[in-house]
XYZ file of N, CA and C in Angstrom:
459
model
N 5.136 -17.447 14.780
C 4.726 -18.391 15.768
C 3.029 -19.611 15.218
N 3.631 -20.397 15.371
C 2.094 -21.065 14.586
C 2.253 -21.969 15.802
N 0.353 -22.271 16.669
C 0.174 -23.199 16.802
C -0.298 -24.436 16.456
N 0.265 -25.198 16.645
C 0.281 -26.691 15.572
C -2.129 -26.899 15.824
N -1.978 -27.345 15.314
C -3.375 -28.641 14.590
C -3.417 -29.372 15.114
N -4.126 -29.619 15.707
C -4.051 -31.379 16.059
C -4.709 -32.153 15.345
N -4.580 -33.355 14.804
C -5.223 -34.292 13.962
C -5.945 -36.188 14.681
N -6.516 -36.197 14.934
C -7.581 -37.649 15.704
C -6.799 -38.262 14.316
N -6.719 -38.599 13.271
C -6.910 -39.808 12.839
C -7.764 -38.890 11.032
N -8.658 -38.387 11.347
C -9.649 -37.538 9.900
C -9.769 -36.698 9.419
N -9.863 -35.565 10.633
C -9.895 -34.568 10.481
C -8.935 -33.963 11.217
N -8.427 -32.537 11.458
C -7.658 -31.158 11.725
C -8.394 -30.387 12.983
N -8.135 -30.423 14.480
C -8.230 -29.898 14.632
C -8.212 -28.881 15.453
N -8.633 -27.595 16.331
C -7.583 -26.139 16.626
C -6.441 -26.395 17.959
N -6.380 -26.926 18.488
C -5.617 -26.573 20.804
C -5.864 -24.881 20.954
N -7.406 -25.346 21.997
C -7.423 -23.737 21.322
C -6.563 -23.183 23.061
N -6.309 -24.495 23.613
C -5.476 -23.928 24.821
C -3.833 -23.377 24.135
N -3.533 -23.899 23.742
C -1.884 -23.523 22.716
C -2.822 -22.673 21.744
N -4.153 -22.485 21.334
C -3.680 -20.712 20.536
C -3.233 -19.645 21.528
N -4.787 -19.941 22.813
C -4.216 -18.570 23.996
C -3.059 -18.790 24.268
N -2.673 -19.531 25.215
C -1.549 -20.524 25.820
C -0.109 -18.671 24.516
N -0.214 -19.121 23.457
C 0.648 -18.531 22.928
C 0.494 -17.047 22.507
N -0.245 -16.473 22.373
C -1.026 -15.548 22.491
C -0.317 -14.203 24.060
N -0.557 -15.170 24.546
C 0.043 -14.303 25.931
C 0.950 -15.016 26.647
N 1.685 -15.180 26.286
C 3.311 -15.856 27.071
C 4.290 -14.612 25.670
N 3.721 -14.686 24.081
C 3.838 -13.873 23.129
C 3.207 -12.415 23.373
N 2.513 -12.583 23.996
C 2.015 -11.271 23.719
C 1.541 -10.067 22.640
N 0.674 -11.365 21.702
C 0.116 -11.380 19.682
C -0.519 -10.433 19.962
N -1.156 -9.552 19.172
C -1.154 -8.164 18.677
C -1.997 -8.874 17.731
N -2.040 -9.986 16.592
C -2.432 -9.827 14.829
C -1.898 -11.162 14.425
N -3.509 -11.720 14.456
C -3.720 -13.294 14.517
C -4.000 -13.696 12.889
N -3.200 -13.815 11.718
C -3.249 -14.727 10.398
C -4.388 -15.811 10.708
N -5.473 -15.449 10.261
C -6.127 -17.024 9.879
C -6.591 -17.298 8.958
N -6.221 -18.881 8.110
C -6.714 -18.584 6.995
C -8.473 -19.926 7.423
N -8.777 -19.460 6.597
C -10.014 -20.232 7.252
C -11.072 -20.271 5.172
N -11.052 -21.265 4.480
C -10.962 -22.286 4.978
C -9.219 -22.745 4.861
N -8.853 -23.664 5.489
C -7.446 -23.332 5.992
C -6.899 -24.138 4.947
N -4.859 -24.186 4.539
C -4.788 -23.912 3.949
C -3.113 -24.311 4.104
N -3.053 -25.568 4.097
C -3.016 -26.822 3.129
C -3.899 -28.033 3.045
N -4.959 -27.719 4.476
C -5.374 -28.778 5.097
C -7.010 -29.365 3.984
N -7.395 -27.844 3.780
C -8.676 -28.194 3.586
C -9.642 -27.556 4.288
N -9.329 -27.756 5.728
C -10.579 -27.642 6.938
C -12.044 -26.545 6.612
N -12.669 -26.472 6.846
C -13.793 -25.749 6.958
C -13.943 -25.294 8.144
N -13.990 -24.524 8.798
C -13.545 -24.343 10.453
C -15.307 -23.976 10.760
N -16.161 -24.145 11.491
C -17.299 -24.559 12.142
C -18.059 -22.725 12.703
N -18.654 -22.189 12.607
C -19.395 -21.402 13.655
C -18.802 -21.530 15.057
N -18.292 -22.558 15.314
C -18.536 -22.376 16.517
C -16.593 -22.265 17.230
N -16.020 -22.872 16.100
C -14.502 -23.014 16.595
C -14.300 -21.291 15.580
N -14.801 -21.001 14.846
C -14.305 -19.700 14.763
C -14.831 -19.051 15.795
N -15.872 -18.575 16.060
C -16.020 -17.850 17.080
C -15.387 -17.878 18.975
N -15.500 -19.570 18.592
C -14.279 -19.710 20.555
C -12.701 -19.315 19.641
N -12.685 -18.520 18.888
C -10.794 -17.856 18.552
C -11.029 -17.128 18.218
N -12.402 -16.546 18.182
C -12.229 -14.780 18.247
C -13.441 -14.457 19.331
N -13.524 -15.177 20.041
C -13.245 -14.760 21.885
C -11.961 -14.709 22.504
N -11.194 -15.872 21.806
C -9.677 -15.501 22.389
C -9.294 -14.065 22.068
N -8.931 -14.185 21.065
C -8.446 -12.892 20.397
C -9.096 -11.961 20.780
N -10.570 -10.955 21.001
C -11.326 -10.607 21.549
C -10.504 -10.248 23.164
N -10.501 -11.605 23.832
C -10.252 -11.047 25.113
C -8.488 -10.950 25.205
N -7.837 -11.053 24.471
C -6.640 -11.220 24.514
C -6.167 -9.271 23.541
N -6.897 -8.163 22.765
C -6.595 -7.496 21.629
C -6.305 -7.865 20.943
N -6.723 -8.940 19.727
C -5.683 -9.367 19.113
C -6.640 -9.374 17.635
N -5.615 -8.157 16.834
C -6.352 -8.388 15.164
C -5.875 -9.284 14.577
N -7.030 -10.005 14.116
C -7.247 -11.201 12.819
C -7.442 -10.148 11.574
N -6.800 -10.913 11.377
C -6.522 -11.145 9.532
C -6.646 -12.405 8.844
N -8.013 -12.605 8.292
C -8.542 -13.878 7.628
C -8.624 -13.665 6.619
N -7.452 -14.380 6.022
C -7.001 -15.014 4.597
C -8.262 -15.900 4.242
N -9.533 -15.082 3.586
C -10.676 -16.484 3.108
C -10.023 -16.534 1.693
N -9.336 -16.728 1.174
C -9.087 -16.479 -0.519
C -9.233 -18.187 -1.202
N -9.959 -18.847 -0.464
C -10.104 -20.096 -0.763
C -11.533 -20.445 -0.778
N -13.141 -19.227 0.052
C -13.138 -20.004 0.806
C -14.114 -20.331 -0.425
N -14.490 -20.022 -1.892
C -15.387 -20.548 -3.032
C -15.423 -22.433 -3.193
N -13.819 -22.871 -2.264
C -13.480 -24.050 -2.838
C -14.212 -24.454 -1.621
N -15.409 -25.048 -0.924
C -16.419 -25.672 0.400
C -16.417 -26.785 -0.659
N -16.648 -27.987 -0.503
C -17.354 -29.460 -0.378
C -19.079 -29.482 -0.018
N -19.713 -29.984 -0.521
C -20.864 -29.788 -0.462
C -21.014 -30.701 1.087
N -22.156 -30.374 2.131
C -22.432 -30.730 3.475
C -21.593 -29.875 4.173
N -20.033 -28.062 3.927
C -19.796 -27.670 5.054
C -20.457 -26.775 4.080
N -19.743 -25.673 5.395
C -20.566 -24.122 4.849
C -19.566 -23.219 5.260
N -18.444 -22.420 4.770
C -18.190 -21.341 4.817
C -18.429 -20.301 5.917
N -18.238 -20.189 6.859
C -18.694 -18.591 8.089
C -17.708 -17.626 7.532
N -17.697 -16.152 7.130
C -16.874 -15.633 7.319
C -17.125 -15.059 8.471
N -15.662 -14.880 8.376
C -14.796 -14.440 10.495
C -15.618 -13.267 10.458
N -16.035 -12.380 10.141
C -16.825 -10.482 11.077
C -17.847 -10.821 10.339
N -18.774 -12.267 10.009
C -19.526 -12.524 9.357
C -20.149 -13.198 12.064
N -19.322 -13.058 11.925
C -19.851 -13.870 13.965
C -20.536 -12.463 14.460
N -20.246 -11.485 14.192
C -20.701 -9.806 15.143
C -19.594 -8.894 14.754
N -20.446 -7.982 15.440
C -19.613 -5.810 14.783
C -19.284 -6.015 15.686
N -18.395 -6.881 16.467
C -17.478 -6.722 17.461
C -16.397 -7.706 16.975
N -16.366 -8.256 16.573
C -15.738 -9.347 15.920
C -14.900 -8.503 14.589
N -15.924 -7.752 13.840
C -15.971 -7.407 12.716
C -15.546 -6.604 12.528
N -15.110 -5.352 13.541
C -14.303 -4.135 13.672
C -12.451 -4.757 14.382
N -13.148 -6.613 14.892
C -11.145 -6.165 15.305
C -10.606 -7.606 14.100
N -11.427 -6.892 12.352
C -10.767 -7.895 12.039
C -10.786 -7.394 10.306
N -9.729 -7.966 9.570
C -9.358 -7.449 8.128
C -10.297 -8.439 7.744
N -10.411 -8.628 6.587
C -10.937 -10.543 5.861
C -10.621 -9.995 4.451
N -9.832 -10.816 4.004
C -8.953 -10.339 2.838
C -9.735 -12.090 1.537
N -10.025 -11.417 0.277
C -10.960 -12.562 -0.484
C -9.730 -12.355 -1.417
N -9.726 -13.028 -2.595
C -9.490 -12.571 -3.816
C -10.111 -13.445 -5.174
N -10.100 -13.441 -6.372
C -10.597 -13.886 -8.004
C -9.868 -15.376 -8.474
N -7.953 -15.162 -7.558
C -7.791 -16.282 -7.861
C -7.569 -16.833 -8.288
N -8.018 -17.888 -7.435
C -7.991 -19.245 -6.874
C -9.383 -19.097 -7.418
N -11.174 -18.563 -7.348
C -11.842 -19.088 -7.931
C -11.877 -19.509 -9.776
N -11.609 -18.017 -10.428
C -11.504 -17.629 -11.576
C -10.066 -17.986 -12.584
N -9.094 -18.623 -11.483
C -7.590 -18.581 -12.158
C -6.850 -17.603 -12.375
N -6.561 -16.532 -12.459
C -6.416 -14.915 -11.862
C -5.369 -14.773 -11.194
N -4.541 -15.727 -10.501
C -3.672 -15.710 -10.050
C -2.054 -14.391 -10.568
N -1.837 -14.851 -12.149
C -0.854 -13.975 -11.726
C -0.880 -12.239 -12.086
N -2.188 -12.311 -12.179
C -2.130 -10.272 -11.887
C -2.872 -10.230 -11.011
N -2.041 -10.643 -9.265
C -1.929 -10.298 -8.151
C -2.719 -8.992 -7.772
N -3.981 -9.161 -7.427
C -5.378 -8.563 -7.018
C -5.638 -9.445 -5.857
N -6.485 -8.707 -5.014
C -7.441 -9.764 -3.666
C -7.522 -8.083 -3.250
N -8.418 -8.584 -2.575
C -9.520 -7.852 -1.916
C -9.193 -7.809 -0.305
N -9.582 -6.325 1.068
C -9.336 -6.009 1.731
C -10.692 -5.662 2.798
N -11.273 -6.021 2.911
C -12.388 -5.563 3.994
C -12.551 -5.349 5.084
N -12.227 -4.429 5.384
C -12.262 -3.478 6.817
C -12.820 -2.919 7.371
N -13.666 -3.418 8.603
C -15.263 -2.169 8.701
C -13.995 -0.887 9.326
N -13.678 -0.912 10.608
C -13.362 0.545 11.561
C -12.301 1.497 10.532
N -12.446 2.677 10.279
C -12.588 3.365 10.021
C -11.126 3.478 10.729
N -10.388 3.879 11.725
C -9.043 3.799 12.144
C -8.215 2.572 10.932
N -8.756 1.216 11.254
C -7.587 0.254 10.534
C -7.791 0.757 9.602
N -8.935 1.784 8.546
C -9.039 1.398 7.501
C -8.232 2.099 6.839
N -8.167 3.920 7.384
C -7.516 4.043 7.477
C -5.419 3.483 7.329
N -5.079 3.552 8.530
C -3.936 2.504 8.189
C -3.696 2.152 7.320
N -3.986 1.228 6.699
C -4.179 -0.008 5.903
C -3.173 0.595 4.748
N -3.635 1.389 4.283
C -2.571 2.078 3.335
C -1.604 2.281 3.319
N -1.732 3.138 4.699
C 0.187 3.657 5.296
C 1.383 2.616 4.977
N 0.999 1.343 5.357
C 1.266 0.122 5.197
C 1.200 -0.420 4.121
N -0.069 -0.643 3.670
C 0.806 -1.103 2.695
C 1.766 -0.495 1.614
N 2.376 0.884 2.020
C 2.970 1.756 0.807
C 4.486 2.005 1.135
N 4.486 1.257 3.050
C 5.715 1.402 3.591
C 6.571 -0.224 3.228
N 5.642 -1.272 2.602
C 5.540 -2.391 2.097
C 6.005 -1.868 0.741
N 5.356 -1.483 -0.214
C 6.066 -1.050 -1.611
C 5.262 -1.725 -2.174
N 3.916 -1.701 -1.884
C 2.050 -2.422 -2.332
C 1.856 -0.461 -2.276
N 1.998 0.163 -2.880
C 1.305 0.848 -3.569
C 0.363 0.886 -4.821
N 0.638 0.886 -5.246
C -0.488 1.240 -7.248
C -0.581 0.270 -7.044
N -1.994 -0.010 -7.511
C -2.361 -1.597 -7.738
C -2.924 -1.961 -9.089
N -2.529 -3.449 -9.603
C -2.686 -3.510 -10.685
C -3.823 -3.723 -11.643
N -4.580 -2.471 -12.849
C -4.813 -1.632 -13.869
C -5.175 -3.192 -14.632
N -4.790 -3.870 -14.546
C -5.533 -5.512 -15.403
C -6.195 -5.932 -14.527
N -4.803 -6.265 -12.862
C -6.015 -6.751 -11.984
C -7.301 -6.945 -11.501
N -7.195 -5.693 -11.219
C -8.544 -4.611 -11.253
C -9.451 -4.638 -12.167
N -9.546 -4.512 -13.656
C -10.496 -5.462 -14.424
C -10.984 -6.016 -14.555
N -10.075 -7.336 -14.339
C -10.390 -8.689 -14.269
C -10.797 -9.402 -13.310
N -10.797 -8.868 -12.391
C -11.310 -8.829 -10.773
C -12.653 -8.087 -11.087
N -13.104 -7.072 -11.218
C -14.345 -6.626 -12.083
C -15.203 -7.948 -12.943
N -14.304 -7.987 -13.979
C -15.048 -8.179 -14.753
C -15.570 -10.231 -14.200
N -14.857 -10.730 -13.150
C -15.130 -11.418 -13.249
C -16.356 -12.294 -12.338
N -16.193 -11.128 -10.508
C -17.406 -10.853 -10.059
C -18.684 -10.689 -11.126
N -18.644 -9.804 -11.743
C -19.792 -9.335 -12.499
C -20.108 -9.808 -14.196
N -19.464 -11.423 -14.301
C -19.707 -11.652 -15.271
C -19.617 -13.123 -15.405
N -19.034 -13.918 -14.112
C -18.430 -15.340 -13.555
C -19.538 -15.765 -13.985
N -19.191 -16.744 -14.481
C -20.205 -18.404 -13.647
C -20.463 -18.675 -12.741
N -21.113 -19.799 -11.972
C -20.629 -20.688 -10.919
C -20.096 -21.603 -11.471
């Protein structure tokens, strides 16, 4: 289920009341966050992210933050890594990034997942195995390493 964004004629906003209501009414325990948002391109402010984090922490919701578009932020905007809000937030989330958009490597199916807590990090490979994603793409790993090590701005 999604919490619809509000549009004021110039920019999209989060309906925090709807967001929290859907969490409580449906017993949500996992929230998938697009940051920056795709497809509207909205870069969430630190305050907006902190408000989402506070609601999720209060209700025991683990956040998977898809930050794959973090490198595509226009001047005047700043991407904030969700886990950077606090140690408490970092312990209750996983951050997903990838070289696919920035370096045009989408066909190599590679991503990075940063998980702070040992318990969640230990559970992650089991979940990947259950989904059939147990073997990494070696070409993707090499391309990712090369892109991050030698890629230009």
